[in-house]
């Protein structure tokens, strides 16, 4: 796999060189220094905000702890951190986690013992496939660093390696090869993420198991740490009990039990035995960490192992979780910093408790085996902690609170600030719900089960119930022991369609959520559909369960159009490959970069000239569509269209008509009852229009094939055609004609409609609220030099304008939802969702969530401003969705919207047409297209002085 590269599995002179270089570089970039402590504390604060966002709801810490710890190592490797919901970041972590699990699996072990039987091991092939995907991601990242490399301003380990590689480029046998860069980075990323995050997870689980230990840690912190502050490294020496607990967590969890295998470089005489050169050696760390000669109670969790009789911290020689000697973990210093700051920081803010109905004795401390020993899947309850030492009665109240689910108000000392008092008033318990797969059966439950099964009548009744359940779930839901979410009782044939307004499904779903809760089941005809509503539920599903909710369901109209090809309605390897290629190609063509910003400015000029031609007279809002659609066409076709070009006008007309048909109730009926297609006409009309669009696209594909030049890929179509020619001899290439056409068609439709419609809404809202338009123009005047255009980078200095644009996207809820389906059988929030069930994550319910937005149904830019007028990001701002299926054109859309909106308001003031007042302007949606468009209305653009 590594071919002798990297740090962990290389040997000889190469290993010595790489280890020396890596240690030196890591120190240069802060390992063990205060600069890195600051980065870690920033990540701790982000983690705390994430924990706080659950407001009393259960959550799984695995992915978020992975994200936080990984971001620290990313800042050292790449010089930057990732957002927790960044789809690329999540994919990277998912591949690392999967490989960590598989490397400890019996099948991979079997492959290591008998590599000749590799053809039998699917697990080993998956590991290698994941490595290839990681390789592709990192190669792209390395290339970006090469292009932007500044030897006087190195950002991280990768930059330092590239400089060293450049310095030794003339050496014939340099250790600084591309392979070593790849696997050294992978070694650091994987080891630096998995071990520390797993240890912190063990720590939180053990605190729930042993609340008296958790209490003693928090009492110690109260004596050492100032109110409102987080622990720092300098506090560690004053916190012996906390330090002892962290060491005992590492000893007890024993996450790398076998160590990492070594081998003898020569014949070795050791303790009377001769060990031949090349013999594999397993240094069993478990035997050291559980050695009865060194530990008083080796199989118990006992922090006293690291304390003397006076409560002082003591070091123990047998404490070697990082191994020992020249092959000891080179990230030990970083890991110790992270463990202390993450663990103590979380316990400074929260009390971690088990759920109602689960005793601390029920918490399972057995390990889930992989390359590391991880805790079994579990959810966590985090109760906000308020920096004071509670009395015994307060702890009793906390335990009672976990059972009764009643909010708990802790008494504060007189010196507590008003802000802390306000925080206390919101304080409540957060509860854990055991994973159904790991539910512990108590003795009472077991005795009930035995008595139940010993009664023949009850057994017969059980069999009858099972039979009825099988009949009821005959549509394919096989796990009848698990329940679907609640929902209204379906009627024969129509299901719950009588409860849903097909023109505004989003409003109907939100209304039903008020009655049935944030997760409920509907029946659309014969189809069962699970609806997810509200920020917390939708985010948890799409971010924390990204692999489970990643697929698209079979939708008859899209099956006929795309035949499961393309970007949006494909699944599996076809989707992953096409998406990766598209994202990479779009970036190469300038998406999110200054290169495309120049083309947007060029298009802004043409748009302004067109608007000037109206000379202040009314014109329709859809006139704004030309510019953003042309930017998309530049990416797709390599050039812009004149606004009067017949092909351009034909495409605009067809896109408009198709979008209207996609929102038609008749088309929805066809999707619900495709076998009645002969009764409906809408889908036939739409398929004809789609074919008209394809005919135009075929002409561009043909022209690209005739003029393809690998040194001049000018468009997405060029990139696809070139990739297809590259793989023409590959038997199972996914870049066949049907997938090429489907991918282009997807971008033609989605890449034009969304940003064009958002721009219409933004102008309409500025007419509706002229005082907001005026404030935007005043900010533009203060920020942008006369005679210049605002660049996308200027948005950082224009908080009000940025807030307005975000509020436009939130308020209009442009794309209410795009359905998903479960890729595997999924347990989610106490419900069982079988593989393949349709899932609707309602983005409207997120963008209008009353718990996240002060005035969700009003247009209010203050949603994105703090008290000082600074722009603030909001987690519930998800117009582009989130997770692995988020919009691939998000960065392009944000840049377009900002440049067009600011440029237009810089040049014009938009007013209603004569005879129409601001109050007359209609913000309702006349009809549901694929997106929610504004009413057909006109505007007057008055040229500004």
mmCIF file of C-alpha atoms in Angstrom, residues 573-892:
data_model
loop_
_atom_site.group_PDB
_atom_site.id
_atom_site.type_symbol
_atom_site.label_atom_id
_atom_site.label_comp_id
_atom_site.label_asym_id
_atom_site.label_seq_id
_atom_site.Cartn_x
_atom_site.Cartn_y
_atom_site.Cartn_z
ATOM 1 C CA UNK A 573 -19.676 4.973 -7.771
ATOM 2 C CA UNK A 574 -21.133 6.687 -10.850
ATOM 3 C CA UNK A 575 -22.248 9.633 -8.707
ATOM 4 C CA UNK A 576 -19.010 9.818 -6.730
ATOM 5 C CA UNK A 577 -16.820 9.712 -9.832
ATOM 6 C CA UNK A 578 -18.921 12.222 -11.770
ATOM 7 C CA UNK A 579 -19.144 14.621 -8.833
ATOM 8 C CA UNK A 580 -15.397 14.485 -8.140
ATOM 9 C CA UNK A 581 -14.613 15.095 -11.782
ATOM 10 C CA UNK A 582 -17.112 17.959 -12.044
ATOM 11 C CA UNK A 583 -15.875 19.744 -8.918
ATOM 12 C CA UNK A 584 -12.264 19.395 -10.076
ATOM 13 C CA UNK A 585 -13.067 20.580 -13.613
ATOM 14 C CA UNK A 586 -15.067 23.575 -12.406
ATOM 15 C CA UNK A 587 -12.215 24.646 -10.140
ATOM 16 C CA UNK A 588 -9.761 24.302 -13.022
ATOM 17 C CA UNK A 589 -12.070 26.518 -15.062
ATOM 18 C CA UNK A 590 -11.988 29.165 -12.345
ATOM 19 C CA UNK A 591 -14.928 28.442 -10.041
ATOM 20 C CA UNK A 592 -14.357 30.377 -6.816
ATOM 21 C CA UNK A 593 -11.216 32.049 -8.194
ATOM 22 C CA UNK A 594 -10.326 35.473 -9.590
ATOM 23 C CA UNK A 595 -10.256 34.031 -13.096
ATOM 24 C CA UNK A 596 -14.037 33.588 -13.191
ATOM 25 C CA UNK A 597 -14.614 36.824 -11.262
ATOM 26 C CA UNK A 598 -13.229 38.655 -14.284
ATOM 27 C CA UNK A 599 -15.824 36.991 -16.518
ATOM 28 C CA UNK A 600 -18.572 37.934 -14.033
ATOM 29 C CA UNK A 601 -17.471 41.612 -14.190
ATOM 30 C CA UNK A 602 -17.562 41.386 -17.983
ATOM 31 C CA UNK A 603 -21.125 40.065 -17.813
ATOM 32 C CA UNK A 604 -22.083 42.747 -15.286
ATOM 33 C CA UNK A 605 -21.059 45.377 -17.850
ATOM 34 C CA UNK A 606 -23.391 43.856 -20.486
ATOM 35 C CA UNK A 607 -26.238 43.626 -17.972
ATOM 36 C CA UNK A 608 -25.861 47.264 -16.930
ATOM 37 C CA UNK A 609 -25.831 48.393 -20.549
ATOM 38 C CA UNK A 610 -29.016 46.424 -21.209
ATOM 39 C CA UNK A 611 -30.735 47.988 -18.185
ATOM 40 C CA UNK A 612 -29.611 51.475 -19.208
ATOM 41 C CA UNK A 613 -31.338 50.918 -22.556
ATOM 42 C CA UNK A 614 -34.697 50.978 -20.744
ATOM 43 C CA UNK A 615 -33.980 54.629 -19.758
ATOM 44 C CA UNK A 616 -35.754 54.364 -16.429
ATOM 45 C CA UNK A 617 -38.886 52.795 -17.920
ATOM 46 C CA UNK A 618 -40.397 49.624 -16.380
ATOM 47 C CA UNK A 619 -39.021 46.238 -17.408
ATOM 48 C CA UNK A 620 -39.697 42.710 -16.142
ATOM 49 C CA UNK A 621 -37.705 41.043 -13.374
ATOM 50 C CA UNK A 622 -36.802 37.989 -15.521
ATOM 51 C CA UNK A 623 -34.666 40.348 -17.635
ATOM 52 C CA UNK A 624 -31.972 39.951 -14.955
ATOM 53 C CA UNK A 625 -31.682 36.238 -15.789
ATOM 54 C CA UNK A 626 -29.476 36.775 -18.840
ATOM 55 C CA UNK A 627 -26.306 37.667 -16.936
ATOM 56 C CA UNK A 628 -26.077 34.835 -14.363
ATOM 57 C CA UNK A 629 -27.193 32.290 -16.946
ATOM 58 C CA UNK A 630 -24.454 33.501 -19.282
ATOM 59 C CA UNK A 631 -21.822 32.970 -16.568
ATOM 60 C CA UNK A 632 -22.939 29.355 -16.249
ATOM 61 C CA UNK A 633 -22.820 28.985 -20.029
ATOM 62 C CA UNK A 634 -19.263 30.362 -20.061
ATOM 63 C CA UNK A 635 -18.273 27.489 -17.769
ATOM 64 C CA UNK A 636 -20.238 24.916 -19.776
ATOM 65 C CA UNK A 637 -19.615 26.035 -23.362
ATOM 66 C CA UNK A 638 -16.467 28.164 -23.064
ATOM 67 C CA UNK A 639 -18.004 31.438 -24.242
ATOM 68 C CA UNK A 640 -20.851 33.836 -23.570
ATOM 69 C CA UNK A 641 -23.900 34.464 -25.732
ATOM 70 C CA UNK A 642 -25.176 37.764 -27.001
ATOM 71 C CA UNK A 643 -28.479 38.470 -25.260
ATOM 72 C CA UNK A 644 -30.268 38.415 -28.625
ATOM 73 C CA UNK A 645 -28.609 35.225 -29.899
ATOM 74 C CA UNK A 646 -31.378 32.850 -31.146
ATOM 75 C CA UNK A 647 -29.767 29.790 -29.510
ATOM 76 C CA UNK A 648 -29.461 31.666 -26.216
ATOM 77 C CA UNK A 649 -33.088 32.776 -26.334
ATOM 78 C CA UNK A 650 -34.214 29.243 -27.202
ATOM 79 C CA UNK A 651 -32.325 27.788 -24.236
ATOM 80 C CA UNK A 652 -33.778 30.434 -21.902
ATOM 81 C CA UNK A 653 -37.295 29.641 -23.090
ATOM 82 C CA UNK A 654 -36.848 25.881 -22.763
ATOM 83 C CA UNK A 655 -35.287 26.134 -19.295
ATOM 84 C CA UNK A 656 -38.149 28.355 -18.144
ATOM 85 C CA UNK A 657 -40.818 26.013 -19.500
ATOM 86 C CA UNK A 658 -39.156 22.892 -18.060
ATOM 87 C CA UNK A 659 -38.847 24.459 -14.601
ATOM 88 C CA UNK A 660 -42.552 25.349 -14.639
ATOM 89 C CA UNK A 661 -43.496 21.812 -15.680
ATOM 90 C CA UNK A 662 -41.311 20.299 -12.928
ATOM 91 C CA UNK A 663 -43.511 22.014 -10.347
ATOM 92 C CA UNK A 664 -46.775 20.917 -11.935
ATOM 93 C CA UNK A 665 -49.121 18.840 -9.719
ATOM 94 C CA UNK A 666 -49.780 16.569 -12.709
ATOM 95 C CA UNK A 667 -46.098 15.733 -12.910
ATOM 96 C CA UNK A 668 -46.146 14.869 -9.213
ATOM 97 C CA UNK A 669 -49.072 12.541 -9.829
ATOM 98 C CA UNK A 670 -47.087 10.843 -12.572
ATOM 99 C CA UNK A 671 -44.190 10.350 -10.136
ATOM 100 C CA UNK A 672 -46.556 8.836 -7.555
ATOM 101 C CA UNK A 673 -48.404 6.607 -10.059
ATOM 102 C CA UNK A 674 -46.085 6.059 -13.049
ATOM 103 C CA UNK A 675 -48.146 3.071 -14.226
ATOM 104 C CA UNK A 676 -50.924 5.583 -15.011
ATOM 105 C CA UNK A 677 -48.620 7.583 -17.260
ATOM 106 C CA UNK A 678 -50.900 7.063 -20.241
ATOM 107 C CA UNK A 679 -53.459 9.312 -18.480
ATOM 108 C CA UNK A 680 -51.051 12.256 -18.052
ATOM 109 C CA UNK A 681 -49.597 14.589 -20.662
ATOM 110 C CA UNK A 682 -47.306 16.819 -18.622
ATOM 111 C CA UNK A 683 -44.388 14.418 -18.485
ATOM 112 C CA UNK A 684 -44.618 13.785 -22.243
ATOM 113 C CA UNK A 685 -44.502 17.522 -22.967
ATOM 114 C CA UNK A 686 -41.513 17.925 -20.690
ATOM 115 C CA UNK A 687 -39.610 15.009 -22.234
ATOM 116 C CA UNK A 688 -40.086 16.646 -25.641
ATOM 117 C CA UNK A 689 -38.638 19.924 -24.355
ATOM 118 C CA UNK A 690 -35.735 18.090 -22.714
ATOM 119 C CA UNK A 691 -34.978 16.491 -26.076
ATOM 120 C CA UNK A 692 -34.933 19.963 -27.649
ATOM 121 C CA UNK A 693 -32.292 21.030 -25.104
ATOM 122 C CA UNK A 694 -30.305 17.850 -25.781
ATOM 123 C CA UNK A 695 -30.288 18.618 -29.493
ATOM 124 C CA UNK A 696 -28.540 21.943 -28.796
ATOM 125 C CA UNK A 697 -26.096 20.307 -26.386
ATOM 126 C CA UNK A 698 -25.198 17.619 -28.933
ATOM 127 C CA UNK A 699 -24.077 20.337 -31.341
ATOM 128 C CA UNK A 700 -21.646 21.715 -28.741
ATOM 129 C CA UNK A 701 -20.400 18.235 -27.871
ATOM 130 C CA UNK A 702 -19.787 17.512 -31.528
ATOM 131 C CA UNK A 703 -17.880 20.782 -31.974
ATOM 132 C CA UNK A 704 -15.778 19.995 -28.908
ATOM 133 C CA UNK A 705 -14.858 16.533 -30.226
ATOM 134 C CA UNK A 706 -13.739 18.022 -33.525
ATOM 135 C CA UNK A 707 -11.600 20.705 -31.890
ATOM 136 C CA UNK A 708 -10.403 19.049 -28.660
ATOM 137 C CA UNK A 709 -6.998 20.192 -27.449
ATOM 138 C CA UNK A 710 -5.566 18.800 -24.221
ATOM 139 C CA UNK A 711 -3.546 22.000 -23.766
ATOM 140 C CA UNK A 712 -6.610 24.215 -24.046
ATOM 141 C CA UNK A 713 -9.630 22.849 -22.174
ATOM 142 C CA UNK A 714 -11.945 25.839 -22.371
ATOM 143 C CA UNK A 715 -15.179 24.461 -20.942
ATOM 144 C CA UNK A 716 -16.825 21.722 -18.928
ATOM 145 C CA UNK A 717 -17.897 20.055 -22.171
ATOM 146 C CA UNK A 718 -14.265 20.071 -23.344
ATOM 147 C CA UNK A 719 -13.160 18.532 -20.041
ATOM 148 C CA UNK A 720 -15.763 15.751 -20.314
ATOM 149 C CA UNK A 721 -14.896 14.961 -23.917
ATOM 150 C CA UNK A 722 -11.176 14.889 -23.137
ATOM 151 C CA UNK A 723 -11.780 12.589 -20.141
ATOM 152 C CA UNK A 724 -13.898 10.315 -22.307
ATOM 153 C CA UNK A 725 -11.127 10.046 -24.897
ATOM 154 C CA UNK A 726 -8.591 9.353 -22.141
ATOM 155 C CA UNK A 727 -10.676 6.417 -20.954
ATOM 156 C CA UNK A 728 -11.911 5.138 -24.317
ATOM 157 C CA UNK A 729 -9.965 1.887 -23.880
ATOM 158 C CA UNK A 730 -11.258 1.345 -20.346
ATOM 159 C CA UNK A 731 -13.830 -1.399 -20.380
ATOM 160 C CA UNK A 732 -15.965 0.014 -17.554
ATOM 161 C CA UNK A 733 -15.414 3.725 -18.017
ATOM 162 C CA UNK A 734 -18.172 5.820 -16.452
ATOM 163 C CA UNK A 735 -17.606 8.642 -18.943
ATOM 164 C CA UNK A 736 -19.926 7.265 -21.598
ATOM 165 C CA UNK A 737 -22.151 9.422 -23.825
ATOM 166 C CA UNK A 738 -25.270 9.052 -21.665
ATOM 167 C CA UNK A 739 -23.470 10.199 -18.526
ATOM 168 C CA UNK A 740 -21.815 13.096 -20.352
ATOM 169 C CA UNK A 741 -25.132 14.329 -21.688
ATOM 170 C CA UNK A 742 -26.870 13.879 -18.325
ATOM 171 C CA UNK A 743 -24.135 15.759 -16.463
ATOM 172 C CA UNK A 744 -24.219 18.706 -18.868
ATOM 173 C CA UNK A 745 -28.021 18.765 -18.752
ATOM 174 C CA UNK A 746 -27.998 18.837 -14.942
ATOM 175 C CA UNK A 747 -25.733 21.891 -14.902
ATOM 176 C CA UNK A 748 -27.680 23.644 -17.655
ATOM 177 C CA UNK A 749 -30.854 23.341 -15.575
ATOM 178 C CA UNK A 750 -29.754 23.759 -11.953
ATOM 179 C CA UNK A 751 -26.789 26.045 -12.647
ATOM 180 C CA UNK A 752 -28.956 28.622 -14.399
ATOM 181 C CA UNK A 753 -32.283 28.626 -12.551
ATOM 182 C CA UNK A 754 -31.123 29.059 -8.947
ATOM 183 C CA UNK A 755 -28.832 32.095 -9.134
ATOM 184 C CA UNK A 756 -30.984 33.835 -11.762
ATOM 185 C CA UNK A 757 -34.109 33.508 -9.606
ATOM 186 C CA UNK A 758 -32.249 34.634 -6.475
ATOM 187 C CA UNK A 759 -31.114 37.792 -8.288
ATOM 188 C CA UNK A 760 -34.742 38.537 -9.241
ATOM 189 C CA UNK A 761 -35.806 38.167 -5.608
ATOM 190 C CA UNK A 762 -32.998 40.428 -4.390
ATOM 191 C CA UNK A 763 -34.090 43.291 -6.665
ATOM 192 C CA UNK A 764 -37.754 42.809 -5.724
ATOM 193 C CA UNK A 765 -36.906 42.926 -2.017
ATOM 194 C CA UNK A 766 -34.862 46.116 -2.487
ATOM 195 C CA UNK A 767 -37.909 47.730 -4.096
ATOM 196 C CA UNK A 768 -40.092 46.474 -1.232
ATOM 197 C CA UNK A 769 -37.711 47.780 1.442
ATOM 198 C CA UNK A 770 -36.104 50.998 0.063
ATOM 199 C CA UNK A 771 -34.547 51.828 3.453
ATOM 200 C CA UNK A 772 -32.511 48.602 3.235
ATOM 201 C CA UNK A 773 -31.519 49.396 -0.361
ATOM 202 C CA UNK A 774 -30.338 52.832 0.804
ATOM 203 C CA UNK A 775 -28.203 51.374 3.630
ATOM 204 C CA UNK A 776 -26.577 48.935 1.178
ATOM 205 C CA UNK A 777 -25.757 51.788 -1.211
ATOM 206 C CA UNK A 778 -24.306 53.873 1.609
ATOM 207 C CA UNK A 779 -22.042 50.990 2.639
ATOM 208 C CA UNK A 780 -20.953 50.517 -0.976
ATOM 209 C CA UNK A 781 -20.093 54.244 -1.139
ATOM 210 C CA UNK A 782 -17.939 53.979 1.996
ATOM 211 C CA UNK A 783 -16.123 50.840 0.865
ATOM 212 C CA UNK A 784 -15.676 50.981 -2.916
ATOM 213 C CA UNK A 785 -13.589 53.633 -4.626
ATOM 214 C CA UNK A 786 -15.413 55.820 -7.128
ATOM 215 C CA UNK A 787 -15.080 54.380 -10.613
ATOM 216 C CA UNK A 788 -14.274 50.883 -9.325
ATOM 217 C CA UNK A 789 -16.359 47.758 -8.888
ATOM 218 C CA UNK A 790 -16.666 45.912 -5.604
ATOM 219 C CA UNK A 791 -14.715 42.656 -5.733
ATOM 220 C CA UNK A 792 -15.806 39.475 -4.020
ATOM 221 C CA UNK A 793 -13.028 40.020 -1.463
ATOM 222 C CA UNK A 794 -14.688 43.333 -0.492
ATOM 223 C CA UNK A 795 -17.594 41.443 1.076
ATOM 224 C CA UNK A 796 -15.499 41.077 4.240
ATOM 225 C CA UNK A 797 -15.579 44.871 4.611
ATOM 226 C CA UNK A 798 -19.279 45.125 3.763
ATOM 227 C CA UNK A 799 -21.074 43.323 6.615
ATOM 228 C CA UNK A 800 -24.482 44.888 6.012
ATOM 229 C CA UNK A 801 -24.514 44.051 2.300
ATOM 230 C CA UNK A 802 -23.328 40.531 3.076
ATOM 231 C CA UNK A 803 -26.107 40.183 5.662
ATOM 232 C CA UNK A 804 -28.725 41.401 3.169
ATOM 233 C CA UNK A 805 -27.648 38.864 0.548
ATOM 234 C CA UNK A 806 -27.710 36.033 3.086
ATOM 235 C CA UNK A 807 -31.139 37.125 4.283
ATOM 236 C CA UNK A 808 -32.435 37.178 0.681
ATOM 237 C CA UNK A 809 -31.404 33.542 0.276
ATOM 238 C CA UNK A 810 -32.856 32.564 3.656
ATOM 239 C CA UNK A 811 -36.153 34.426 3.239
ATOM 240 C CA UNK A 812 -37.029 33.155 -0.233
ATOM 241 C CA UNK A 813 -36.395 29.451 0.583
ATOM 242 C CA UNK A 814 -35.649 29.005 -3.103
ATOM 243 C CA UNK A 815 -35.321 25.214 -3.217
ATOM 244 C CA UNK A 816 -37.633 23.740 -0.537
ATOM 245 C CA UNK A 817 -36.153 20.247 -0.732
ATOM 246 C CA UNK A 818 -34.587 17.646 -2.967
ATOM 247 C CA UNK A 819 -35.413 14.078 -1.893
ATOM 248 C CA UNK A 820 -32.817 11.603 -0.676
ATOM 249 C CA UNK A 821 -33.059 7.958 0.278
ATOM 250 C CA UNK A 822 -31.235 5.771 2.740
ATOM 251 C CA UNK A 823 -28.226 3.932 1.338
ATOM 252 C CA UNK A 824 -28.334 1.352 4.146
ATOM 253 C CA UNK A 825 -30.649 0.313 6.963
ATOM 254 C CA UNK A 826 -30.403 3.267 9.330
ATOM 255 C CA UNK A 827 -31.165 3.865 12.997
ATOM 256 C CA UNK A 828 -31.867 7.567 13.434
ATOM 257 C CA UNK A 829 -33.147 9.258 16.575
ATOM 258 C CA UNK A 830 -34.829 6.144 17.873
ATOM 259 C CA UNK A 831 -36.462 5.197 14.566
ATOM 260 C CA UNK A 832 -35.573 2.556 12.013
ATOM 261 C CA UNK A 833 -35.353 3.715 8.395
ATOM 262 C CA UNK A 834 -34.933 0.761 6.040
ATOM 263 C CA UNK A 835 -32.567 0.927 3.102
ATOM 264 C CA UNK A 836 -34.092 2.678 0.114
ATOM 265 C CA UNK A 837 -36.846 4.582 1.903
ATOM 266 C CA UNK A 838 -37.406 8.085 0.517
ATOM 267 C CA UNK A 839 -36.283 10.860 2.864
ATOM 268 C CA UNK A 840 -37.227 14.533 2.471
ATOM 269 C CA UNK A 841 -34.880 16.894 4.356
ATOM 270 C CA UNK A 842 -36.951 20.090 4.404
ATOM 271 C CA UNK A 843 -34.624 23.035 3.803
ATOM 272 C CA UNK A 844 -37.585 25.401 4.161
ATOM 273 C CA UNK A 845 -38.071 24.198 7.726
ATOM 274 C CA UNK A 846 -34.393 24.971 8.445
ATOM 275 C CA UNK A 847 -34.419 28.431 6.887
ATOM 276 C CA UNK A 848 -37.635 29.286 8.758
ATOM 277 C CA UNK A 849 -36.837 27.457 12.003
ATOM 278 C CA UNK A 850 -38.240 29.491 14.918
ATOM 279 C CA UNK A 851 -35.514 28.214 17.228
ATOM 280 C CA UNK A 852 -32.796 29.612 14.941
ATOM 281 C CA UNK A 853 -34.220 32.858 13.574
ATOM 282 C CA UNK A 854 -35.703 35.725 15.572
ATOM 283 C CA UNK A 855 -38.297 36.660 12.928
ATOM 284 C CA UNK A 856 -38.275 33.709 10.510
ATOM 285 C CA UNK A 857 -41.177 34.899 8.343
ATOM 286 C CA UNK A 858 -39.934 38.480 7.985
ATOM 287 C CA UNK A 859 -37.185 39.853 5.798
ATOM 288 C CA UNK A 860 -34.668 40.911 8.425
ATOM 289 C CA UNK A 861 -30.929 41.319 7.624
ATOM 290 C CA UNK A 862 -30.255 41.592 11.377
ATOM 291 C CA UNK A 863 -30.445 37.806 11.446
ATOM 292 C CA UNK A 864 -26.839 37.922 10.194
ATOM 293 C CA UNK A 865 -25.528 40.872 12.244
ATOM 294 C CA UNK A 866 -24.342 41.094 15.836
ATOM 295 C CA UNK A 867 -24.984 44.020 18.184
ATOM 296 C CA UNK A 868 -21.968 45.894 16.756
ATOM 297 C CA UNK A 869 -23.085 45.424 13.150
ATOM 298 C CA UNK A 870 -20.541 42.730 12.324
ATOM 299 C CA UNK A 871 -21.521 39.912 9.995
ATOM 300 C CA UNK A 872 -22.126 36.584 11.769
ATOM 301 C CA UNK A 873 -22.389 33.149 10.181
ATOM 302 C CA UNK A 874 -25.395 31.069 11.120
ATOM 303 C CA UNK A 875 -25.334 27.279 11.194
ATOM 304 C CA UNK A 876 -28.979 27.161 10.064
ATOM 305 C CA UNK A 877 -28.164 29.013 6.824
ATOM 306 C CA UNK A 878 -28.419 26.055 4.451
ATOM 307 C CA UNK A 879 -29.832 27.277 1.109
ATOM 308 C CA UNK A 880 -27.244 25.122 -0.681
ATOM 309 C CA UNK A 881 -28.033 22.102 1.524
ATOM 310 C CA UNK A 882 -25.159 20.462 3.409
ATOM 311 C CA UNK A 883 -23.187 17.226 3.605
ATOM 312 C CA UNK A 884 -21.895 15.248 0.648
ATOM 313 C CA UNK A 885 -24.836 16.165 -1.621
ATOM 314 C CA UNK A 886 -24.541 19.914 -1.140
ATOM 315 C CA UNK A 887 -24.621 22.174 -4.199
ATOM 316 C CA UNK A 888 -21.335 21.851 -6.112
ATOM 317 C CA UNK A 889 -21.717 25.366 -7.524
ATOM 318 C CA UNK A 890 -22.065 27.075 -4.128
ATOM 319 C CA UNK A 891 -18.835 29.092 -4.367
ATOM 320 C CA UNK A 892 -19.664 30.269 -7.908
#
